XYZ file of C-alpha atoms in Angstrom:
486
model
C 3.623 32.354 29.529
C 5.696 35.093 27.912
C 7.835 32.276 26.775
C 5.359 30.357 25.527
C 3.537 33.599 23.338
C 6.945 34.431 21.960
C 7.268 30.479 20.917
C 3.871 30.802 19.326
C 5.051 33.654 17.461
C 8.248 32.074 16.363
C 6.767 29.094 14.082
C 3.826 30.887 13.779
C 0.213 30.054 15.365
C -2.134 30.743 12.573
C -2.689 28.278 9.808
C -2.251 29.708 6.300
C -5.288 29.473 3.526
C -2.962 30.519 0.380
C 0.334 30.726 -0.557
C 2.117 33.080 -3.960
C 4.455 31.621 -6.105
C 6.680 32.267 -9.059
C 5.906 30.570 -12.360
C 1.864 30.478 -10.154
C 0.295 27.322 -10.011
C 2.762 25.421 -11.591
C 5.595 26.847 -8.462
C 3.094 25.561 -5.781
C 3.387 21.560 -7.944
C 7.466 22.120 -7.840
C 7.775 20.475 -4.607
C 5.640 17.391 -5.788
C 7.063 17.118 -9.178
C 10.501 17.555 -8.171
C 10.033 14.250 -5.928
C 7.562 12.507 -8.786
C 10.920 13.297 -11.422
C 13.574 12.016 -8.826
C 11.481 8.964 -8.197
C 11.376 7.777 -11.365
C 15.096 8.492 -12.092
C 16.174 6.864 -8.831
C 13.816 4.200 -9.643
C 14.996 3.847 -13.465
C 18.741 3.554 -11.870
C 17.538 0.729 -9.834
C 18.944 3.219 -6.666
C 15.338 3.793 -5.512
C 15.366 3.296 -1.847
C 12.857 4.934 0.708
C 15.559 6.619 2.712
C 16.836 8.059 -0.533
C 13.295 9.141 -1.755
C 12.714 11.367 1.569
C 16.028 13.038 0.228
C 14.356 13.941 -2.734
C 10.757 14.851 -1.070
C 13.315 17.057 0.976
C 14.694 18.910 -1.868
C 11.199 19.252 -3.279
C 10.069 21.001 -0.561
C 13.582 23.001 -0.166
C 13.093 24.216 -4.491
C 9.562 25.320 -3.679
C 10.637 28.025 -0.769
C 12.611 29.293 -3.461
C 9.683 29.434 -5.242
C 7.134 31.091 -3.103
C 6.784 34.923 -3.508
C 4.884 34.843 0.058
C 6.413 35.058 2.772
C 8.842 31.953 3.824
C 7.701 32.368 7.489
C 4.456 31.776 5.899
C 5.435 28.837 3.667
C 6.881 27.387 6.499
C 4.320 27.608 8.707
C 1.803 26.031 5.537
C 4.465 23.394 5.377
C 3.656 22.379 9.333
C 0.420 22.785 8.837
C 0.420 20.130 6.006
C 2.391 18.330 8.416
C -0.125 18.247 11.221
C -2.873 16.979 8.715
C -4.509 13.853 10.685
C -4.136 11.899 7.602
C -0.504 10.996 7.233
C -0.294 10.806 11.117
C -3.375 7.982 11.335
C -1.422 6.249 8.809
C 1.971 6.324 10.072
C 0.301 5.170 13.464
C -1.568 1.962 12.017
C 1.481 1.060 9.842
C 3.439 0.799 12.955
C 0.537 -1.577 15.059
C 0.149 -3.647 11.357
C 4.127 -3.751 11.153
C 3.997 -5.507 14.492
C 1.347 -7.432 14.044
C 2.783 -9.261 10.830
C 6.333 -9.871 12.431
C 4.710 -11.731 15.445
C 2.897 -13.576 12.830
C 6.129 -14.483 11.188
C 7.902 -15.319 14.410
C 5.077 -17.668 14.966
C 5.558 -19.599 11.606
C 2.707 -19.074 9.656
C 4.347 -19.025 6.200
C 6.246 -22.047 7.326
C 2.620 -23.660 8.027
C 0.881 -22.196 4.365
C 3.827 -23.293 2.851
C 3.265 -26.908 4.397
C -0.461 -27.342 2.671
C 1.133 -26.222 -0.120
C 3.825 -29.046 -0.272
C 2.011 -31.858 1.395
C -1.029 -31.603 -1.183
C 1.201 -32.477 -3.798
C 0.633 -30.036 -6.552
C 3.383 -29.397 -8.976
C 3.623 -27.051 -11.798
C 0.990 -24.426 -13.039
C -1.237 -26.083 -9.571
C 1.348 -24.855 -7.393
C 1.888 -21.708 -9.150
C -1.750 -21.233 -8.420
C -1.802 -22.452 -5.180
C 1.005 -20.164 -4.350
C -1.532 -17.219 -5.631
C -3.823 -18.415 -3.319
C -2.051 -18.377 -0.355
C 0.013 -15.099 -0.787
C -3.125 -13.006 -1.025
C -4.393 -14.786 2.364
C -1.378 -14.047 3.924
C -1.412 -10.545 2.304
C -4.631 -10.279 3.709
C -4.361 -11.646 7.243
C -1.296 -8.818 7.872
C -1.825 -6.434 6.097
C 1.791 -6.096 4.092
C 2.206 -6.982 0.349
C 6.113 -5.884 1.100
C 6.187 -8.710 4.088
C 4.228 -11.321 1.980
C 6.802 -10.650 -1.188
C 9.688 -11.301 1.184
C 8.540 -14.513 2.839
C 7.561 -15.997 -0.322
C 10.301 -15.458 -2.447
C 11.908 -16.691 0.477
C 10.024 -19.878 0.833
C 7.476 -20.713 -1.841
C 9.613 -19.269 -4.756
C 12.447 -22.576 -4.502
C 9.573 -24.943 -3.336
C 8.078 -23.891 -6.505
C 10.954 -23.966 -8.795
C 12.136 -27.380 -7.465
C 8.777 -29.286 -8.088
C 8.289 -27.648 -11.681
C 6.991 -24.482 -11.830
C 7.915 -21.432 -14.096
C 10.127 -19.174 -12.721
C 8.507 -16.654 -14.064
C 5.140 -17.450 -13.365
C 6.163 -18.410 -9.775
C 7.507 -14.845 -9.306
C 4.492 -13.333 -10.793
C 1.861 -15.630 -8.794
C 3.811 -14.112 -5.665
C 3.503 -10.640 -6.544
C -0.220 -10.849 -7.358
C -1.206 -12.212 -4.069
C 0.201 -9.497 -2.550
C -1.850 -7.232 -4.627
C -4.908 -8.928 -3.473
C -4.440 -8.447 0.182
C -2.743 -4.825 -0.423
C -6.192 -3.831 -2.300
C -8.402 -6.100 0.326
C -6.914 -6.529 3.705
C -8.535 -4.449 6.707
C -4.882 -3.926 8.119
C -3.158 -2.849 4.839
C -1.772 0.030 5.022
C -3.349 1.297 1.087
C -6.642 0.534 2.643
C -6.309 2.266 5.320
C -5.140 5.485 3.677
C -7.883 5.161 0.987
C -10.436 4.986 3.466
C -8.973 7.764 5.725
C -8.241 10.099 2.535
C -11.881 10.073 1.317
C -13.505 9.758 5.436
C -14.503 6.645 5.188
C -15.037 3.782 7.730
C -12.764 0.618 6.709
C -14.921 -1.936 7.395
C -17.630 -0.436 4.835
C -14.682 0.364 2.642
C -13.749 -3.507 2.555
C -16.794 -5.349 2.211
C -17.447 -2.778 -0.663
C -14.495 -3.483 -2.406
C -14.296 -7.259 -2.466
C -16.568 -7.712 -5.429
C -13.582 -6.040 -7.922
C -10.801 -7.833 -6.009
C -12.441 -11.541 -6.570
C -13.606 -10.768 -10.049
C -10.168 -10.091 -10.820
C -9.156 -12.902 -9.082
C -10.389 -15.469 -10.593
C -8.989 -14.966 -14.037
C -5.934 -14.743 -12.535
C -5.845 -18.174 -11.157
C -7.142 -19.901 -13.876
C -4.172 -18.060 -15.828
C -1.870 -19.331 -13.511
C -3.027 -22.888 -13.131
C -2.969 -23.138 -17.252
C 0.152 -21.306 -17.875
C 2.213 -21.730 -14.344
C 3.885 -25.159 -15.151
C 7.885 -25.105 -16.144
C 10.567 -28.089 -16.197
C 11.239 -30.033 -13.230
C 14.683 -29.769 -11.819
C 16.575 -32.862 -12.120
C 18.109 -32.006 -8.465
C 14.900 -31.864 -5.694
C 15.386 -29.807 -2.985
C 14.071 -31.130 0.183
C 12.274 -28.211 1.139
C 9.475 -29.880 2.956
C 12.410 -29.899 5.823
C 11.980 -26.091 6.514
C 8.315 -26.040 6.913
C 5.679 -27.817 8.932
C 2.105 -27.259 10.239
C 2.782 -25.748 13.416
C 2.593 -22.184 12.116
C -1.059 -22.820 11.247
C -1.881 -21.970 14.899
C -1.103 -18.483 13.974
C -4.369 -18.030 11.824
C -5.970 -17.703 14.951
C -5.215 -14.085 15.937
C -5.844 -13.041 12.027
C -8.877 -14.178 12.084
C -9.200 -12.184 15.227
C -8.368 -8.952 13.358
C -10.323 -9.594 10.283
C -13.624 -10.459 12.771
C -13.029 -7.374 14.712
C -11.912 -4.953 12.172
C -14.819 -5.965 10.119
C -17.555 -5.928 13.090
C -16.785 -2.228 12.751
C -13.794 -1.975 16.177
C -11.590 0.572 15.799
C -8.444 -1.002 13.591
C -5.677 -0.018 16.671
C -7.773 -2.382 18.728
C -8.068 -5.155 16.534
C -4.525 -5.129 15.948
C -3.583 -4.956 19.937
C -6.140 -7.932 20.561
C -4.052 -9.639 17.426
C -0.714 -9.084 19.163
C -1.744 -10.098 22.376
C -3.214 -13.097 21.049
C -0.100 -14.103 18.736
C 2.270 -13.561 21.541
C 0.345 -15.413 24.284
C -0.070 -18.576 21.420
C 3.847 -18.617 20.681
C 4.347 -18.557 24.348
C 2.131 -21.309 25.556
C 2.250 -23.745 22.765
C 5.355 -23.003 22.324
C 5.495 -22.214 18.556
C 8.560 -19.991 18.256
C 10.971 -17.787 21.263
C 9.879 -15.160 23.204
C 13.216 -13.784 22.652
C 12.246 -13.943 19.029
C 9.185 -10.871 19.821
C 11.112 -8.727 22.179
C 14.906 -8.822 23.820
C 17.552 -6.410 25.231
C 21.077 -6.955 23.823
C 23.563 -4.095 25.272
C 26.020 -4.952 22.245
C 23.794 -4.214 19.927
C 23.698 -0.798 18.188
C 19.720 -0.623 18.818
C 19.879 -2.432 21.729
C 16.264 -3.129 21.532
C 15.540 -6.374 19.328
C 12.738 -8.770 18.114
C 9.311 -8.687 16.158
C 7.878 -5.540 17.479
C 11.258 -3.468 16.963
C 10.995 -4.759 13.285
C 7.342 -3.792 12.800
C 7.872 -0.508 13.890
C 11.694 -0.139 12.383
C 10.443 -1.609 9.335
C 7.623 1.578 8.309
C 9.926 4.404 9.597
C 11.603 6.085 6.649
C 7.860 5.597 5.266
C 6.249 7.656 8.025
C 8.717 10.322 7.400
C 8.146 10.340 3.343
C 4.621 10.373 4.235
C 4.275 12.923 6.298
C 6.494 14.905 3.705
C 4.419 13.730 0.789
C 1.280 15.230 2.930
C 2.701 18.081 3.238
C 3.954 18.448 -0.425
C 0.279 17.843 -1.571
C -0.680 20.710 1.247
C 1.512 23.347 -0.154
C -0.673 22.249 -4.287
C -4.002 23.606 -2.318
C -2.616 26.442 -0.602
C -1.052 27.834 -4.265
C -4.439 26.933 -6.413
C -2.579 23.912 -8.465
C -5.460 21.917 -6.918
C -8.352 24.320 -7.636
C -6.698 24.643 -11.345
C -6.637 20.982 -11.958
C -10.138 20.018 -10.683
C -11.474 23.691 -12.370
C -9.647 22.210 -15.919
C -11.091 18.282 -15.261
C -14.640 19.918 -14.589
C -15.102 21.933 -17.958
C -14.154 18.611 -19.835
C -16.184 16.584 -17.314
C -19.476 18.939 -17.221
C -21.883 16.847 -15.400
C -20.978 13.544 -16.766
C -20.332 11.373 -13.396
C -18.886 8.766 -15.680
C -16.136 11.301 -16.816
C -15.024 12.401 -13.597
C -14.590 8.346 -12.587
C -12.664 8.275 -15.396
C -10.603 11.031 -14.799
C -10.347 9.895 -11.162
C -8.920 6.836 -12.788
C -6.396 8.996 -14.523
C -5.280 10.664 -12.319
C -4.281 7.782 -9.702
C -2.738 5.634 -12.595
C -0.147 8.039 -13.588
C 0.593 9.122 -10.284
C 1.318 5.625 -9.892
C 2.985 5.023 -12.997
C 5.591 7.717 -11.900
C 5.926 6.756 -7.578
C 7.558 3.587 -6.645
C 5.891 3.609 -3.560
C 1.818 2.413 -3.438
C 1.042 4.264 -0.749
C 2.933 7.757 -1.269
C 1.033 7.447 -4.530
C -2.179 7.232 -2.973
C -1.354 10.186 -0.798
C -0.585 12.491 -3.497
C -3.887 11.071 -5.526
C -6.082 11.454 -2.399
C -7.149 14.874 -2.678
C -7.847 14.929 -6.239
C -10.007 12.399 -6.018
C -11.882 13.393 -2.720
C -12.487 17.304 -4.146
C -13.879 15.676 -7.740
C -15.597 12.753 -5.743
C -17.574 15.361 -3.517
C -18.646 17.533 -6.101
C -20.279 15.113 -8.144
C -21.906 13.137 -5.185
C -19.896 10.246 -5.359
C -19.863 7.957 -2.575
C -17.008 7.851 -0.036
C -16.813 3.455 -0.406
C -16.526 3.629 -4.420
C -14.112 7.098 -4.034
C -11.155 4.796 -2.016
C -12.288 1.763 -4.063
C -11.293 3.588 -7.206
C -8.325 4.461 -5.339
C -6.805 2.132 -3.390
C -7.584 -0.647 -6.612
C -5.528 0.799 -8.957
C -2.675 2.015 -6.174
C -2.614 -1.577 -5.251
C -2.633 -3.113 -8.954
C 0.183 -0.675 -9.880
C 2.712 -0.866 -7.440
C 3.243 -4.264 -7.687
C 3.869 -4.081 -11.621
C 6.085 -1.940 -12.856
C 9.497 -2.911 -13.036
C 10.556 -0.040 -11.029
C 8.580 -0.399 -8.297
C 9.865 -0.828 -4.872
C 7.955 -4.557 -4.281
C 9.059 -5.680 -7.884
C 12.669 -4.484 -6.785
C 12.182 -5.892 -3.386
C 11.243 -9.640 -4.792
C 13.881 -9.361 -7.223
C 16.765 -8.785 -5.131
C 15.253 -11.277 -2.164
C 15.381 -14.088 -4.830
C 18.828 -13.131 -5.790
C 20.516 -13.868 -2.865
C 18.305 -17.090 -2.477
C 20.859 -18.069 -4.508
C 23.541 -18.119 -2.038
C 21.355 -21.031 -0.392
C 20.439 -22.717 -3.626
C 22.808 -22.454 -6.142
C 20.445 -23.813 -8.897
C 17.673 -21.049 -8.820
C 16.731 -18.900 -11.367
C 16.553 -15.429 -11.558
C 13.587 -13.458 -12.621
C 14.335 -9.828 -13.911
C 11.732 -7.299 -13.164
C 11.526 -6.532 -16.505
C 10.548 -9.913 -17.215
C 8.141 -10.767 -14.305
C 5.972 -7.455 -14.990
C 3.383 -8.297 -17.906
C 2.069 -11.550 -15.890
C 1.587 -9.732 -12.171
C -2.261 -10.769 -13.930
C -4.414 -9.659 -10.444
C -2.872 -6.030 -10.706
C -3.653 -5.790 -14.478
C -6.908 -7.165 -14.128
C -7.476 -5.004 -11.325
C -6.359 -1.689 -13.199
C -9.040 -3.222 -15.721
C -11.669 -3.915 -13.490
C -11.612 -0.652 -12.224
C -11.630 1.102 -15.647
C -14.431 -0.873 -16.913
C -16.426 0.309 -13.692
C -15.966 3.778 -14.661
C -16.978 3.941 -18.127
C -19.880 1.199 -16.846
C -20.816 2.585 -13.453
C -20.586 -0.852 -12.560
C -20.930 -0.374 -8.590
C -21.331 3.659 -8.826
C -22.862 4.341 -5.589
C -23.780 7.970 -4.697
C -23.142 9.663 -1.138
C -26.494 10.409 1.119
C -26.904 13.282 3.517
C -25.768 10.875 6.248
C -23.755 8.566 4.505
C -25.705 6.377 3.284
C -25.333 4.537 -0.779
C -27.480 5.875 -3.197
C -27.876 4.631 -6.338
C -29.294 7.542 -7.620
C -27.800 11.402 -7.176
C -29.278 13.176 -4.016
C -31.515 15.944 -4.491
C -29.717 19.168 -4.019
């Protein structure tokens, strides 16, 4: 027990409300800014990487103990306690289950089978360009991973496309703007789930709420595509139809699963278990892929460990960490008053206009976004900003993430030095090595026609200047329409 007391005492068993630093208010944003600043750079450099990006929340967090005038014992122990915050830990947990729910998915073929209806119906040009919208933001929505649906598309559809006449460009763009869809709308996506956690929200309230400003900027965006998508044919044809085939449509099953569950209000780690139980018993008894393919033990390998569910879980780890260390980061703000200073300056501009403190919600997420290549970290650092302005005007808890998670979504999958845009780039560069004839799309090209992420970032601005959906938060939850009486 004595053991145990002086352990306690070590790191420190009381949580700390407020923390000194040099240069004030603007010492406690050091640790933030310093990763915001290397970001960008790293990102600029085309070196960003998410490994290299903990470095930098690392050395954030290292400059502001230099900073603090209290005492370090005490910023450490505000650091853990930023740490500890359920937020990033909820998050980090349901990436993981998502993660493994989307590679099973994959193992199973469904790409292969979307990719099929997209071949067999025969649409060529600015129709597949479209078509390939379409089915990137269902498969962005079924698993929950704009990263995963960039990847398998520029894998797949991106050649099909190319090779039966559509722009390159376009094709590129089309990809990238499905994935915004399901990234804002999916029930498993790990932006929605952070939005709705951030601002206590439930996510199946969160996503029925939201679909109204995903479709509206939807639709615009396909008719864009359909009208504008079409490029020159390639006099070689690829036979492409050889790598794909319906199979894989099994594997809508289980998502449909998820989305049914998640959305009849089950707790999201359930939905996604009854999802990977359900994928792996389907590849199993149909058979539609190898079991070997989910899970298997290979002593010569360095992880020893492979398959889908190693991959799911592999695949979010250096994000969990930067999470956790942009949680904490955004801790150490509200423990030195940068927070309180902020929301104190926004309020005397705002008054009691509800429609200014949307728009400076809006604000606020869009440059954090400009300047973090990563959606989600983006949303973390927004999240308190626009839960401590969203509370004191009354605003409800659906339209608080919806405002959030919108333009976090629209963002990160637009500017050129975003991790996705990087991520599609370089996945469609060494397509090449397969097929020597493909074009490819710089980021700095592909960026003004991601059209569902600028309509989006629209969308979402026109609500706050309109109140177009402004809902107001009730003593127990419930939408108002009209401010509760204090």
């Amino acid at each position: 027990m004595q053991q145990e007391r002086d352990f306690q005492q070590a790191i420190g068993s009381d949580k700390v409300n407020s923390l000194s630093f040099r240069l004030g208010a603007f010492g406690a944003a050091v640790p933030l800014l310093f990763f915001v600043i290397w970001a960008i750079t790293t990102s600029v450099l085309q070196l960003s990487s998410e490994i290299g990006l903990v470095l930098g929340a690392v050395i954030g967090i290292t400059l502001g103990l230099l900073l603090c005038k209290s005492k370090w014992a005490d910023y450490a122990q505000g650091l853990f306690d930023g740490l500890a915050q359920p937020i990033g830990v909820i998050a980090m947990v349901a990436w993981f289950y998502a993660g493994m729910f989307a590679q099973v998915l994959q193992v199973g073929g469904l790409v292969e089978g979307l990719v099929w209806i997209g071949t067999t119906t025969g649409f060529t040009g600015g129709l597949f360009v479209a078509l390939t919208f379409i089915l990137a933001a269902t498969f962005s929505t079924a698993v929950g991973t704009g990263y995963g649906t960039t990847v398998a598309f520029c894998t797949l559809m991106y050649p099909a496309g190319v090779a039966t006449g559509a722009d390159p460009t376009m094709l590129f763009a089309a990809i990238l703007a499905g994935a915004v869809f399901g990234d804002n709308l999916a029930p498993v996506s790990d932006t929605t789930i952070v939005s709705a956690t951030t601002q206590d929200a439930d996510v199946p309230g969160v996503v029925r709420s939201r679909f109204k400003y995903a479709i509206s900027a939807a639709i615009p965006t396909v008719l864009l595509f359909a009208f504008f998508g079409g490029g020159e044919a390639l006099e070689t044809q690829v036979a492409v139809n050889e790598s794909v085939n319906p199979t894989g449509l099994l594997m809508l099953i289980p998502f449909v699963i998820v989305l049914i569950l998640a959305l009849s209000g089950h707790h999201l780690l359930t939905s996604l278990t009854w999802g990977i139980l359900t994928a792996i018993l389907m590849i199993i008894v149909f058979p539609i892929g190898h079991f070997s393919d989910i899970v298997s033990f290979n002593a010569a390998s360095d992880s020893v460990v492979e398959g889908a569910l190693i991959n799911g879980i592999t695949g979010y780890m250096n994000m969990a960490i930067l999470i956790l260390l942009i949680v904490a980061s955004a801790h150490l703000l509200k423990l030195g008053g940068t927070m309180q200073i902020i929301t104190n300056t926004l309020v005397k501009w705002i008054k009691t206009s509800v429609k200014r403190a949307e728009l400076s919600i809006w604000a606020i997420v869009a440059l954090l976004n400009s300047a973090i290549t990563i959606n989600t970290a983006a949303e973390i650092a927004a999240a308190p900003f626009v839960r401590q302005l969203g509370e004191k005007y009354k605003i409800h808890a659906y339209r608080r993430a919806n405002m959030l998670d919108a333009i976090t979504s629209a963002l990160g999958y637009i500017f050129p030095w975003g991790a996705p845009v990087l991520l599609g780039w370089s996945t469609i560069s060494t397509m090449q090595e397969t097929y020597d004839w493909l074009p490819v799309v710089a980021p700095t090209a592909v960026f003004p026609f991601v059209f569902q992420g600028w309509f989006l970032v629209v969308v979402m601005l026109v609500a706050a200047a309109t109140s177009w959906g402004l809902r107001y938060q009730g003593k127990d939850g419930e939408e108002l329409t009209k401010p509760p009486k204090e």
